[in-house]
PDB file of C-alpha atoms and ligand atoms in Angstrom:
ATOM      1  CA  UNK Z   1      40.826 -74.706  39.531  1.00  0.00           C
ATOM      2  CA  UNK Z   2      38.678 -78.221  39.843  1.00  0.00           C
ATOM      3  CA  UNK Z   3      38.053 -79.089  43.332  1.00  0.00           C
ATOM      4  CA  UNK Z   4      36.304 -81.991  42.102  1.00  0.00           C
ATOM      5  CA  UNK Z   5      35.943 -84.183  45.397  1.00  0.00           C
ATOM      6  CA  UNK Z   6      38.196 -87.418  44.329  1.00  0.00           C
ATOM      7  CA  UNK Z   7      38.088 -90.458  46.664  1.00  0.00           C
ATOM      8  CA  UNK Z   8      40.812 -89.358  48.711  1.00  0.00           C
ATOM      9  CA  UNK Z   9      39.964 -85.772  49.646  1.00  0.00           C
ATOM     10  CA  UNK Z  10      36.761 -87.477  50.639  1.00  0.00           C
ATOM     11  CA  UNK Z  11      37.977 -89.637  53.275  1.00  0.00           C
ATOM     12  CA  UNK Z  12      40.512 -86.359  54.135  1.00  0.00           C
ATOM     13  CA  UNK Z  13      37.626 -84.586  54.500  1.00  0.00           C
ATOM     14  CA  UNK Z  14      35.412 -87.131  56.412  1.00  0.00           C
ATOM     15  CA  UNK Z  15      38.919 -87.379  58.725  1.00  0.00           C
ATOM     16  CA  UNK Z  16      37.775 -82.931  59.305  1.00  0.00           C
ATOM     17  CA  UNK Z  17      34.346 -84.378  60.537  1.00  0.00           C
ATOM     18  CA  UNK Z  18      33.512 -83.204  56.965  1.00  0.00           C
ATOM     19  CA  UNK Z  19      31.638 -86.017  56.215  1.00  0.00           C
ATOM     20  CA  UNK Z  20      27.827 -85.104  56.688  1.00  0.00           C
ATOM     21  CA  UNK Z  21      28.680 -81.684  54.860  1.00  0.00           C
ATOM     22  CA  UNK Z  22      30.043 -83.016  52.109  1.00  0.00           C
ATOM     23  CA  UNK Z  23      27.531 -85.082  51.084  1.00  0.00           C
ATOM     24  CA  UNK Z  24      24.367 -83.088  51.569  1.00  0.00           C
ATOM     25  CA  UNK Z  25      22.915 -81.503  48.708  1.00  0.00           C
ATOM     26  CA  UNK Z  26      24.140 -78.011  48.201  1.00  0.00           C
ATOM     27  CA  UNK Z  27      27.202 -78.302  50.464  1.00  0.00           C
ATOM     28  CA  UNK Z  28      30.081 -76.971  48.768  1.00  0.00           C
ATOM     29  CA  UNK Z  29      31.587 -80.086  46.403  1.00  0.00           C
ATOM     30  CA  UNK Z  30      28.457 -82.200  46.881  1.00  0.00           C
ATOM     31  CA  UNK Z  31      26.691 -83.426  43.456  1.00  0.00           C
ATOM     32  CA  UNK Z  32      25.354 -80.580  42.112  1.00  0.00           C
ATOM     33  CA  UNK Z  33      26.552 -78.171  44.418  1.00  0.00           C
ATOM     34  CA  UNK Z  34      28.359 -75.064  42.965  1.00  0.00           C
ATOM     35  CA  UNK Z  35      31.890 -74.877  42.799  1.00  0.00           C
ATOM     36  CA  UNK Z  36      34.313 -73.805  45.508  1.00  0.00           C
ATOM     37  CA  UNK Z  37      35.505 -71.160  46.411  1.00  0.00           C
ATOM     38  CA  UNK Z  38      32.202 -69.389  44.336  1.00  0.00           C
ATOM     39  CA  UNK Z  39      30.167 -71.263  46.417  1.00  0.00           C
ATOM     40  CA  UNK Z  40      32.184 -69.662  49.874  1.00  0.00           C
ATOM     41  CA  UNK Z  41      29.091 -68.135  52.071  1.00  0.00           C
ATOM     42  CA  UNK Z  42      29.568 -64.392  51.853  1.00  0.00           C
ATOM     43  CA  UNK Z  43      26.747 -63.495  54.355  1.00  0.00           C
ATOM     44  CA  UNK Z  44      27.937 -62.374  57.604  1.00  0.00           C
ATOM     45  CA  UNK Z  45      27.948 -65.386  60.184  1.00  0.00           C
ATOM     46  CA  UNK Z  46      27.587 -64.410  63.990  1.00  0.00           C
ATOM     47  CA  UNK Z  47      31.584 -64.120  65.580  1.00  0.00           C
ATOM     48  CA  UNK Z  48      32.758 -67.036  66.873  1.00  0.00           C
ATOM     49  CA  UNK Z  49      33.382 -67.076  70.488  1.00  0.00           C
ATOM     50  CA  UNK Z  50      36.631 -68.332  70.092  1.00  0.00           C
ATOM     51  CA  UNK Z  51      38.588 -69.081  72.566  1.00  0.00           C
ATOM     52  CA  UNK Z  52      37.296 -67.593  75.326  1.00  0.00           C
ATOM     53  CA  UNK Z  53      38.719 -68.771  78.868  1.00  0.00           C
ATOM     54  CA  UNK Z  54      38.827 -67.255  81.832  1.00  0.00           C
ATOM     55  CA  UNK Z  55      39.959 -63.562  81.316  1.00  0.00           C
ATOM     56  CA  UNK Z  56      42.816 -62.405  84.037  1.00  0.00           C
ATOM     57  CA  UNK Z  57      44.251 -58.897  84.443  1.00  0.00           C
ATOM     58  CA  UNK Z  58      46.346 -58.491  81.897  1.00  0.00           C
ATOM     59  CA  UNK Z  59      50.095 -58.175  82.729  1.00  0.00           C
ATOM     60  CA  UNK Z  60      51.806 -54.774  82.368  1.00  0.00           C
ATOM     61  CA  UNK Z  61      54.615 -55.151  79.866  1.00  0.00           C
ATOM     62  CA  UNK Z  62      58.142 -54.761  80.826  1.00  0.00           C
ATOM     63  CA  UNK Z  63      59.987 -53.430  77.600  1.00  0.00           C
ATOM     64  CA  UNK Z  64      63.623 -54.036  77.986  1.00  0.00           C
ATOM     65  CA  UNK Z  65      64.450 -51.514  75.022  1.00  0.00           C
ATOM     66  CA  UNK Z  66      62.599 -48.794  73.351  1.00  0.00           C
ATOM     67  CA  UNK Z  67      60.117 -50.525  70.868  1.00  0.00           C
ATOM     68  CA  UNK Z  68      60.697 -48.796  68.357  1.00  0.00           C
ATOM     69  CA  UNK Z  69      64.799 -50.050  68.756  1.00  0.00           C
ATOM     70  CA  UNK Z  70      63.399 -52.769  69.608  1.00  0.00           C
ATOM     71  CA  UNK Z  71      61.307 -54.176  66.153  1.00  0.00           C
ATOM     72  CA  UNK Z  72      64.448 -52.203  64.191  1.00  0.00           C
ATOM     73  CA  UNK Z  73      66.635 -54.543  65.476  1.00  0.00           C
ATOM     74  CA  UNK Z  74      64.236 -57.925  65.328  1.00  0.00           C
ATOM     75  CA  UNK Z  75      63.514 -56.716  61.578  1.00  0.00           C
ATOM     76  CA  UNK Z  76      67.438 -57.466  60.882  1.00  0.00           C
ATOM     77  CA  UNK Z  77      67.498 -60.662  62.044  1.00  0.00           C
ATOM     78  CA  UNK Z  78      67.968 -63.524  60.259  1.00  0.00           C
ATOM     79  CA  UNK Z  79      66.553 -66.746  61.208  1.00  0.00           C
ATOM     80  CA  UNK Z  80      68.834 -68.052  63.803  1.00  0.00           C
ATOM     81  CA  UNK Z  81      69.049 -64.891  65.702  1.00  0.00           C
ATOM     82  CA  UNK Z  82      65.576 -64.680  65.184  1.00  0.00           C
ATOM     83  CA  UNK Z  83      64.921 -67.859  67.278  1.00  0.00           C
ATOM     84  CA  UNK Z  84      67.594 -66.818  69.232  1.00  0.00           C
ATOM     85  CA  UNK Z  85      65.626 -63.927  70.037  1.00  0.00           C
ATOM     86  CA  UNK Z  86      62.429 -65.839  70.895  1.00  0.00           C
ATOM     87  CA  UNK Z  87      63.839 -68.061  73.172  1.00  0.00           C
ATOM     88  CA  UNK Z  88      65.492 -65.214  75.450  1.00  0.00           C
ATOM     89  CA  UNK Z  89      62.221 -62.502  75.030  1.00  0.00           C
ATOM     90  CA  UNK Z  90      61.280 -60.604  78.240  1.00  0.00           C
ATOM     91  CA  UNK Z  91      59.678 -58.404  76.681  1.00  0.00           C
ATOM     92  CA  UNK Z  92      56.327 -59.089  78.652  1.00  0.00           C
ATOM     93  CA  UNK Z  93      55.216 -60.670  81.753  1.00  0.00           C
ATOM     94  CA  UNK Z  94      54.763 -64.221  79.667  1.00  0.00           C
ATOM     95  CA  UNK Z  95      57.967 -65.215  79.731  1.00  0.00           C
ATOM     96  CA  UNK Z  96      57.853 -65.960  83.752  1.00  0.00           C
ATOM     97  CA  UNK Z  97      54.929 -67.881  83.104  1.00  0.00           C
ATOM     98  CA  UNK Z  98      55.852 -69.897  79.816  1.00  0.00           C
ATOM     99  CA  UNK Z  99      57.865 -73.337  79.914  1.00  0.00           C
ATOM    100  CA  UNK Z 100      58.664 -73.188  76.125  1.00  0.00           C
ATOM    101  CA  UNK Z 101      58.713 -70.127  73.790  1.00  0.00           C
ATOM    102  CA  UNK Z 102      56.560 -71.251  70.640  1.00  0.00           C
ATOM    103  CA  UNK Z 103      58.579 -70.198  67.657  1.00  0.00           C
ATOM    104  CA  UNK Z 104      57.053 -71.349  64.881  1.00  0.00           C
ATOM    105  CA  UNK Z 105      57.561 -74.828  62.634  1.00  0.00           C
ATOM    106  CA  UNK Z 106      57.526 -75.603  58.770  1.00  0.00           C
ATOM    107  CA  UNK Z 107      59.405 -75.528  55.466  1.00  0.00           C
ATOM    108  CA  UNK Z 108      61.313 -71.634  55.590  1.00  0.00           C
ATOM    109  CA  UNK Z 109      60.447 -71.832  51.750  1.00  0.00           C
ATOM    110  CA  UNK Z 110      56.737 -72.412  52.124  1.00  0.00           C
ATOM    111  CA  UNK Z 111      54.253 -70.797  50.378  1.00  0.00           C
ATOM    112  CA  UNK Z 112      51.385 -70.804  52.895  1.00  0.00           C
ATOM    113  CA  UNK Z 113      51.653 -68.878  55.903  1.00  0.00           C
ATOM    114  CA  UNK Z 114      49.537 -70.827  58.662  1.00  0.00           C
ATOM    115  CA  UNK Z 115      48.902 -68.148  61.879  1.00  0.00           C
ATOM    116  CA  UNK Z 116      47.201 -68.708  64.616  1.00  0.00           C
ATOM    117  CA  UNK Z 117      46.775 -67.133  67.925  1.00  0.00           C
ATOM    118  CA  UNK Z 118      49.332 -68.309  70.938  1.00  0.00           C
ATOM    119  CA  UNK Z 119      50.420 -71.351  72.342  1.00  0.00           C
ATOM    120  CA  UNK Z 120      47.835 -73.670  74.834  1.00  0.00           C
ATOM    121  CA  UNK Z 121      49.394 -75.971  77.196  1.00  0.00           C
ATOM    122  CA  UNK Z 122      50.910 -78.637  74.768  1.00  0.00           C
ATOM    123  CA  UNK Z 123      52.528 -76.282  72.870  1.00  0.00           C
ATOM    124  CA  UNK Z 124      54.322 -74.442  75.602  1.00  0.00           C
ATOM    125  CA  UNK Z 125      55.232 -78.153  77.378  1.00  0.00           C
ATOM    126  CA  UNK Z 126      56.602 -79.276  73.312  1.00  0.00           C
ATOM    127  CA  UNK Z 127      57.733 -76.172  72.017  1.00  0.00           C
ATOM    128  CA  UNK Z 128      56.010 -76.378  68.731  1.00  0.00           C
ATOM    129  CA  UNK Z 129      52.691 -75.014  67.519  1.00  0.00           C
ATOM    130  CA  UNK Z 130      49.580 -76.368  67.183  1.00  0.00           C
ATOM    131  CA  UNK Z 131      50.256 -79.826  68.371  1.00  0.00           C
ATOM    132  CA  UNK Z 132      47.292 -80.557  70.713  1.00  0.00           C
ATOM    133  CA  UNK Z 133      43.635 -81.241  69.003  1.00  0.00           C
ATOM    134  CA  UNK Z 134      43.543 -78.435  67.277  1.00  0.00           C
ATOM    135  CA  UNK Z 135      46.372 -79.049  65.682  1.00  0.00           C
ATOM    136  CA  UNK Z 136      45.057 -82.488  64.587  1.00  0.00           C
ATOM    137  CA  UNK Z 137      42.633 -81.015  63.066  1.00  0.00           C
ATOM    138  CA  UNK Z 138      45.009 -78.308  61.416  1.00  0.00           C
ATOM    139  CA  UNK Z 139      46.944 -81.370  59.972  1.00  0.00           C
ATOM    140  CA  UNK Z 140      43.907 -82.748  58.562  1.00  0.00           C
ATOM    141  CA  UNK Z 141      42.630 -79.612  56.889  1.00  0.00           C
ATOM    142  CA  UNK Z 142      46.083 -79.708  55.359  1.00  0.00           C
ATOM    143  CA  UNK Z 143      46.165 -82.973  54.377  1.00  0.00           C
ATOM    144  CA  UNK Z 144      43.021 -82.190  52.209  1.00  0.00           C
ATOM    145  CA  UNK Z 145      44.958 -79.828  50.067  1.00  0.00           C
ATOM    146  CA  UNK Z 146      47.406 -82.352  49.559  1.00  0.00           C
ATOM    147  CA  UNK Z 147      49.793 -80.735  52.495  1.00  0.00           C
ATOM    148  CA  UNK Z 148      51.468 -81.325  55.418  1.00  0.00           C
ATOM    149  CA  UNK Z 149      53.206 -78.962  57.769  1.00  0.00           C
ATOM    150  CA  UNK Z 150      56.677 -79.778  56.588  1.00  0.00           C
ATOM    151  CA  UNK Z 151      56.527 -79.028  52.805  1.00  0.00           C
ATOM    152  CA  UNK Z 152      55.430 -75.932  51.585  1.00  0.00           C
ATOM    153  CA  UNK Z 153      53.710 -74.945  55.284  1.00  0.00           C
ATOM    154  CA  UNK Z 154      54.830 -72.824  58.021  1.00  0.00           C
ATOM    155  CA  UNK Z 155      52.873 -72.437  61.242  1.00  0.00           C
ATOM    156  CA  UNK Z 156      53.408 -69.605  63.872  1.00  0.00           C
ATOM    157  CA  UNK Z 157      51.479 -67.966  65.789  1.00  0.00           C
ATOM    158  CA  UNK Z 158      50.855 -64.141  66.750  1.00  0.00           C
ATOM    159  CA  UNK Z 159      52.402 -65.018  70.377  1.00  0.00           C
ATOM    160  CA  UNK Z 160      55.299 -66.778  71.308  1.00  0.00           C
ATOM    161  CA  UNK Z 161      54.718 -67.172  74.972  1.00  0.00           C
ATOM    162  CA  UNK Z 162      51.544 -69.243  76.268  1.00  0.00           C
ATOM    163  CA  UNK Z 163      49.258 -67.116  78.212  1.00  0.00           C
ATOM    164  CA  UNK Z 164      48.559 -68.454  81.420  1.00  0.00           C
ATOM    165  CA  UNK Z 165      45.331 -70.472  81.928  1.00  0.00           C
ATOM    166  CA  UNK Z 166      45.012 -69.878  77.717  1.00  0.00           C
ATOM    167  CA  UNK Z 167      43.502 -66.722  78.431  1.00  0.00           C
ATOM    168  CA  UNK Z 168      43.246 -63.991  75.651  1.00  0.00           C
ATOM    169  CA  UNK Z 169      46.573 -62.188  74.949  1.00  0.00           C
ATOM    170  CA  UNK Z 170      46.646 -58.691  75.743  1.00  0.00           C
ATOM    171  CA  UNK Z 171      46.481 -56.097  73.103  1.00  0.00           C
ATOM    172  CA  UNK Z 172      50.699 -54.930  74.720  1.00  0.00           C
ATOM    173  CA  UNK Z 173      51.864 -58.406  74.407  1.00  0.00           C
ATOM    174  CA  UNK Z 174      50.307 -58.878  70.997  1.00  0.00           C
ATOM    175  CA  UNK Z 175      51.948 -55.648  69.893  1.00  0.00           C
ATOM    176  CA  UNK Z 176      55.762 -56.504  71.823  1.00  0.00           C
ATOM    177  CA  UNK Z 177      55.659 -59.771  70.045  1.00  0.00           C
ATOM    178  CA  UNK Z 178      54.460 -58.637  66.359  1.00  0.00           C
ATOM    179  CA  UNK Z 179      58.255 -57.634  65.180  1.00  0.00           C
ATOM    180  CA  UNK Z 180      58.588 -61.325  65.465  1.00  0.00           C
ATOM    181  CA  UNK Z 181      55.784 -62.358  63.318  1.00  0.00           C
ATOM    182  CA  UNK Z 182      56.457 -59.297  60.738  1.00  0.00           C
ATOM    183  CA  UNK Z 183      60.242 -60.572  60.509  1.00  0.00           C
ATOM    184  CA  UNK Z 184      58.992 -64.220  59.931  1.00  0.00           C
ATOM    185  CA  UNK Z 185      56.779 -63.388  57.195  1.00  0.00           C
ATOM    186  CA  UNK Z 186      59.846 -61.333  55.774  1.00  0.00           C
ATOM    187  CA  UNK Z 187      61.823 -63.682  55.649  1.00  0.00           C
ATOM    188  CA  UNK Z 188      59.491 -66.564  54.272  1.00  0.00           C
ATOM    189  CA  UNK Z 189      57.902 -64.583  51.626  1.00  0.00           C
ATOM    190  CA  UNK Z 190      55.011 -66.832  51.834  1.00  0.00           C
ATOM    191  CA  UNK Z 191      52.198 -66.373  48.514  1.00  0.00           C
ATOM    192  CA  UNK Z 192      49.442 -67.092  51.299  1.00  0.00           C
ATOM    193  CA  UNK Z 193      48.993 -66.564  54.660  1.00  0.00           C
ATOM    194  CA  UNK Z 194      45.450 -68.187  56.124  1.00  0.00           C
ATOM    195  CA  UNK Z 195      44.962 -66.290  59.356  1.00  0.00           C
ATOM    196  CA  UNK Z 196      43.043 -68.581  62.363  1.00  0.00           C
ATOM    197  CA  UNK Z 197      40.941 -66.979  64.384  1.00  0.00           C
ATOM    198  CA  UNK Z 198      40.006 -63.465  65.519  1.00  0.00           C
ATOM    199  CA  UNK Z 199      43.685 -62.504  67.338  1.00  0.00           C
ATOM    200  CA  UNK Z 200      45.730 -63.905  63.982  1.00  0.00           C
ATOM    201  CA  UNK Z 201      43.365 -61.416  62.243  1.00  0.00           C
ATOM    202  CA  UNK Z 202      43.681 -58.429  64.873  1.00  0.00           C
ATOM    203  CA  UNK Z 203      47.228 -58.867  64.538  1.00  0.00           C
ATOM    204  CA  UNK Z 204      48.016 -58.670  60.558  1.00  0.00           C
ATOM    205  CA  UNK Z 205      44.996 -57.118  59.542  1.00  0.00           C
ATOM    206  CA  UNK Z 206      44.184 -54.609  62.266  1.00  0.00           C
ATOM    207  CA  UNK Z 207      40.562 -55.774  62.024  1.00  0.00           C
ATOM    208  CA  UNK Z 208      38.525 -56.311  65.153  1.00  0.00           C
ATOM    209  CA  UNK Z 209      35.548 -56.649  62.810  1.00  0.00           C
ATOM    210  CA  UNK Z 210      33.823 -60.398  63.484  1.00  0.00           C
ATOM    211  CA  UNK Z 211      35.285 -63.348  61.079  1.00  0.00           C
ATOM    212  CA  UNK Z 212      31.746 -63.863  59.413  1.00  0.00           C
ATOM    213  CA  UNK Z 213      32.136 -60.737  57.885  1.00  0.00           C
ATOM    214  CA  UNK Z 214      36.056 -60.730  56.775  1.00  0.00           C
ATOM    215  CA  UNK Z 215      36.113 -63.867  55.439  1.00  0.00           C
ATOM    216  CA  UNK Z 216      35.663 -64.980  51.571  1.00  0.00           C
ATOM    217  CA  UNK Z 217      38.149 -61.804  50.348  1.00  0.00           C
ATOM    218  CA  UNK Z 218      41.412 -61.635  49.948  1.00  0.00           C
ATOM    219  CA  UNK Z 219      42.879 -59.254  52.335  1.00  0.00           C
ATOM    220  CA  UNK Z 220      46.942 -58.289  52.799  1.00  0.00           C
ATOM    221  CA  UNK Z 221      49.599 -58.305  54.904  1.00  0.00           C
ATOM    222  CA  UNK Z 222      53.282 -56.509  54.200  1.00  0.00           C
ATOM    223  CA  UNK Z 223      52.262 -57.539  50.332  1.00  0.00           C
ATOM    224  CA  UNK Z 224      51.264 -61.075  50.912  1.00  0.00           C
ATOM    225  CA  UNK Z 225      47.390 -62.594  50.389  1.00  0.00           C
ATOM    226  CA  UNK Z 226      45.307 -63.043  53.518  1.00  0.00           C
ATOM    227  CA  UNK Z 227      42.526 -65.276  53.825  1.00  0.00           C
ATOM    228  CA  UNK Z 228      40.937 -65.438  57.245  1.00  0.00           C
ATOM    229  CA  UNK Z 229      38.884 -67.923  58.467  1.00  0.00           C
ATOM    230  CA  UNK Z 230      37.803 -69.605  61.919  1.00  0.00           C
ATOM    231  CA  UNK Z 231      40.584 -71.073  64.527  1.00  0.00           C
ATOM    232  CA  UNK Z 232      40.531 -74.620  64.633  1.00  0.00           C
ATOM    233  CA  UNK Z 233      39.798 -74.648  68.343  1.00  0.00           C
ATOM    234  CA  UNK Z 234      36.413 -73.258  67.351  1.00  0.00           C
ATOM    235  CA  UNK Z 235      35.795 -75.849  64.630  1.00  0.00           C
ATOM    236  CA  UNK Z 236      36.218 -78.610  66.605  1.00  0.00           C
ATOM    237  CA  UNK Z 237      33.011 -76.830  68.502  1.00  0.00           C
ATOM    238  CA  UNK Z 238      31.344 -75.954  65.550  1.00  0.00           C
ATOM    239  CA  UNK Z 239      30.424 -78.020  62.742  1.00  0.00           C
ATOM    240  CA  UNK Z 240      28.731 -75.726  60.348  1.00  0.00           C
ATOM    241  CA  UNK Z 241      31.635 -73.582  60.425  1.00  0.00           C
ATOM    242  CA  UNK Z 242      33.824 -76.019  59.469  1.00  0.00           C
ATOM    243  CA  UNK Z 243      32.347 -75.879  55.923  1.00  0.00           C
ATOM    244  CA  UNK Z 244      33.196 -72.324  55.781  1.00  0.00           C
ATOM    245  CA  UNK Z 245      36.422 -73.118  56.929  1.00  0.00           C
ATOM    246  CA  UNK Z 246      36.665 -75.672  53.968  1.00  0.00           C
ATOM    247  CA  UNK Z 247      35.268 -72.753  51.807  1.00  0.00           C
ATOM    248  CA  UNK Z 248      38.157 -70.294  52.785  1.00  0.00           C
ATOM    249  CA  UNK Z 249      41.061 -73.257  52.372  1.00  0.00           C
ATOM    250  CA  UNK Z 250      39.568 -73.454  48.897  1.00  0.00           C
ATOM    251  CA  UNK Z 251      40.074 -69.691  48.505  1.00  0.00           C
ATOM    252  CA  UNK Z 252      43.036 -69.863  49.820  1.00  0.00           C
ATOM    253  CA  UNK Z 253      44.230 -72.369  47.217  1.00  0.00           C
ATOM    254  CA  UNK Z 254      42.439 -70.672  44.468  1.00  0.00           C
ATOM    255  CA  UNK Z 255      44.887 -67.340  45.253  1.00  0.00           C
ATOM    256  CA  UNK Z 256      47.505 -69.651  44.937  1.00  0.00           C
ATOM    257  CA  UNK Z 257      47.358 -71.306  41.773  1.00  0.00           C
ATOM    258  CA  UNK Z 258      45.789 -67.460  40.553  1.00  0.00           C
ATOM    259  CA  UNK Z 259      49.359 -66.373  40.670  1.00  0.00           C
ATOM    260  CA  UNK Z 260      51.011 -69.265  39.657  1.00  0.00           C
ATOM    261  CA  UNK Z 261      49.040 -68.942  36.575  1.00  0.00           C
ATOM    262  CA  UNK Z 262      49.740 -65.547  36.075  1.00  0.00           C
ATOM    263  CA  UNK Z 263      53.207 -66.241  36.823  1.00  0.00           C
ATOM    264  CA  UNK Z 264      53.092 -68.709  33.920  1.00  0.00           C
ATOM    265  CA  UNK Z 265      51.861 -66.278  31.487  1.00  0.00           C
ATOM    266  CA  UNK Z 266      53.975 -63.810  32.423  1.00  0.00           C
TER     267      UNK Z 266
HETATM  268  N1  URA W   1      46.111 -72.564  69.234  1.00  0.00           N
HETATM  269  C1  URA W   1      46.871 -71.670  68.572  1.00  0.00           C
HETATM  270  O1  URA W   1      46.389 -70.640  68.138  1.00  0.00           O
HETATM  271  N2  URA W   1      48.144 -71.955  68.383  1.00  0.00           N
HETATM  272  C2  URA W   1      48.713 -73.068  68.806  1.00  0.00           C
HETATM  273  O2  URA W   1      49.903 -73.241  68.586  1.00  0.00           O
HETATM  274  C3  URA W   1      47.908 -73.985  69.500  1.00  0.00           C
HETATM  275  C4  URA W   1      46.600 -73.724  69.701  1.00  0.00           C
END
């Protein structure tokens, strides 16, 4: 794959705060430079300290059914029961808290699956992920690959219910609410998922390991690609990581068009 910088990425990128990265010597697509995603940093980089507010006790879960019942039943579901099923969860403590449940937004036949960790305060008031700054910068990372989060995008994230104050979800409320994320990905069948952040990666990849060190692989979840890389909340506090993060959406794409080739030859 080329990832030639043309005029337009440029200013896409320069719109990521890209700008000073992109053109000094060595960074990845600068004159010279090697070509992305070869030239993705594979030393380990220190983990981010994403996202860390104010930590809070964490709530005791309330099942309502066995779990086990539970994600049997959520793993039937098609998508409007599976909405259905987000907007009336009680399955934790968050939902006396939450305003909105977050479902998840995009094109049901996309082939990148965007996840990130829970929604803040604009998501819960909205109802739709990743629509504060973050998000902005989300968009723009997309828009770089020539994507936007209607076509070929979905975006969800591994909770459904805001935590309150944005603190860090708890390890039971990331497990009550995974039968929703496992069902979406089912039913999607994305060819990529990009996982944000170190609770997108906990969740599908069972990894507590730091980012720095999962990043540039491919990993998998229920049969489907994984690249991780940093949550855009971080990036818009750290601007050498968000050539890495360029680095991984490069990967990322490369995956992509790996089995489209394939496909082609096939
Ligand atoms: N951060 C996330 O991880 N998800 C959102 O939807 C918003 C911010």
């Amino acid at each position: 794959m080329s990832l030639q910088l043309d005029e337009r990425r440029k200013s896409m990128l320069a719109e990521m705060g890209l700008a000073s990265f992109i053109f000094s010597p060595g960074a990845p697509g600068a004159p010279g430079a090697p070509e992305l995603p070869a030239a993705a940093p594979r030393t380990a980089a220190p983990a981010p300290t994403v996202l860390a507010p104010v930590q809070v006790a964490a709530p005791q879960p309330r099942p309502v059914q066995q779990p086990n019942a539970r994600a049997d039943e959520i793993a039937q579901m098609e998508w409007g029961a599976l909405a259905q099923a987000v907007a009336g969860c009680r399955a934790c403590s968050l939902c006396e808290s939450r305003r909105n449940t977050v479902f998840g937004t995009g094109d049901q036949r996309a082939d990148w699956l965007i996840v990130g960790e829970a929604p803040g305060e604009n998501e819960d008031l909205q109802g739709a992920p990743f629509v504060g700054p973050a998000g902005k910068l989300l968009d723009n990372m997309l828009k770089s690959l020539g994507l936007d989060r209607q076509h070929k995008v979905y975006i969800a994230n591994v909770l459904k219910c805001r935590p309150p104050g944005n603190r860090n979800p708890s390890l039971q409320e990331v497990s009550l609410c995974e039968p929703f994320l496992r069902r979406q990905v089912q039913l999607l069948q994305p060819r990529i998922v990009l996982a944000m952040g170190r609770f997108a990666v906990q969740s599908l990849l069972g990894s507590t390991e730091p980012i720095g060190k999962l990043r540039g692989q491919a990993h998998q979840f229920m049969g489907v690609p994984v690249v991780v890389t940093y949550h855009p909340a971080y990036l818009l506090r750290s601007l050498p990581d968000k050539a890495k993060a360029w680095a991984d959406l490069c990967l990322a794409q490369a995956l992509l068009s790996a089995q489209t080739d394939s496909k082609d030859q096939g």
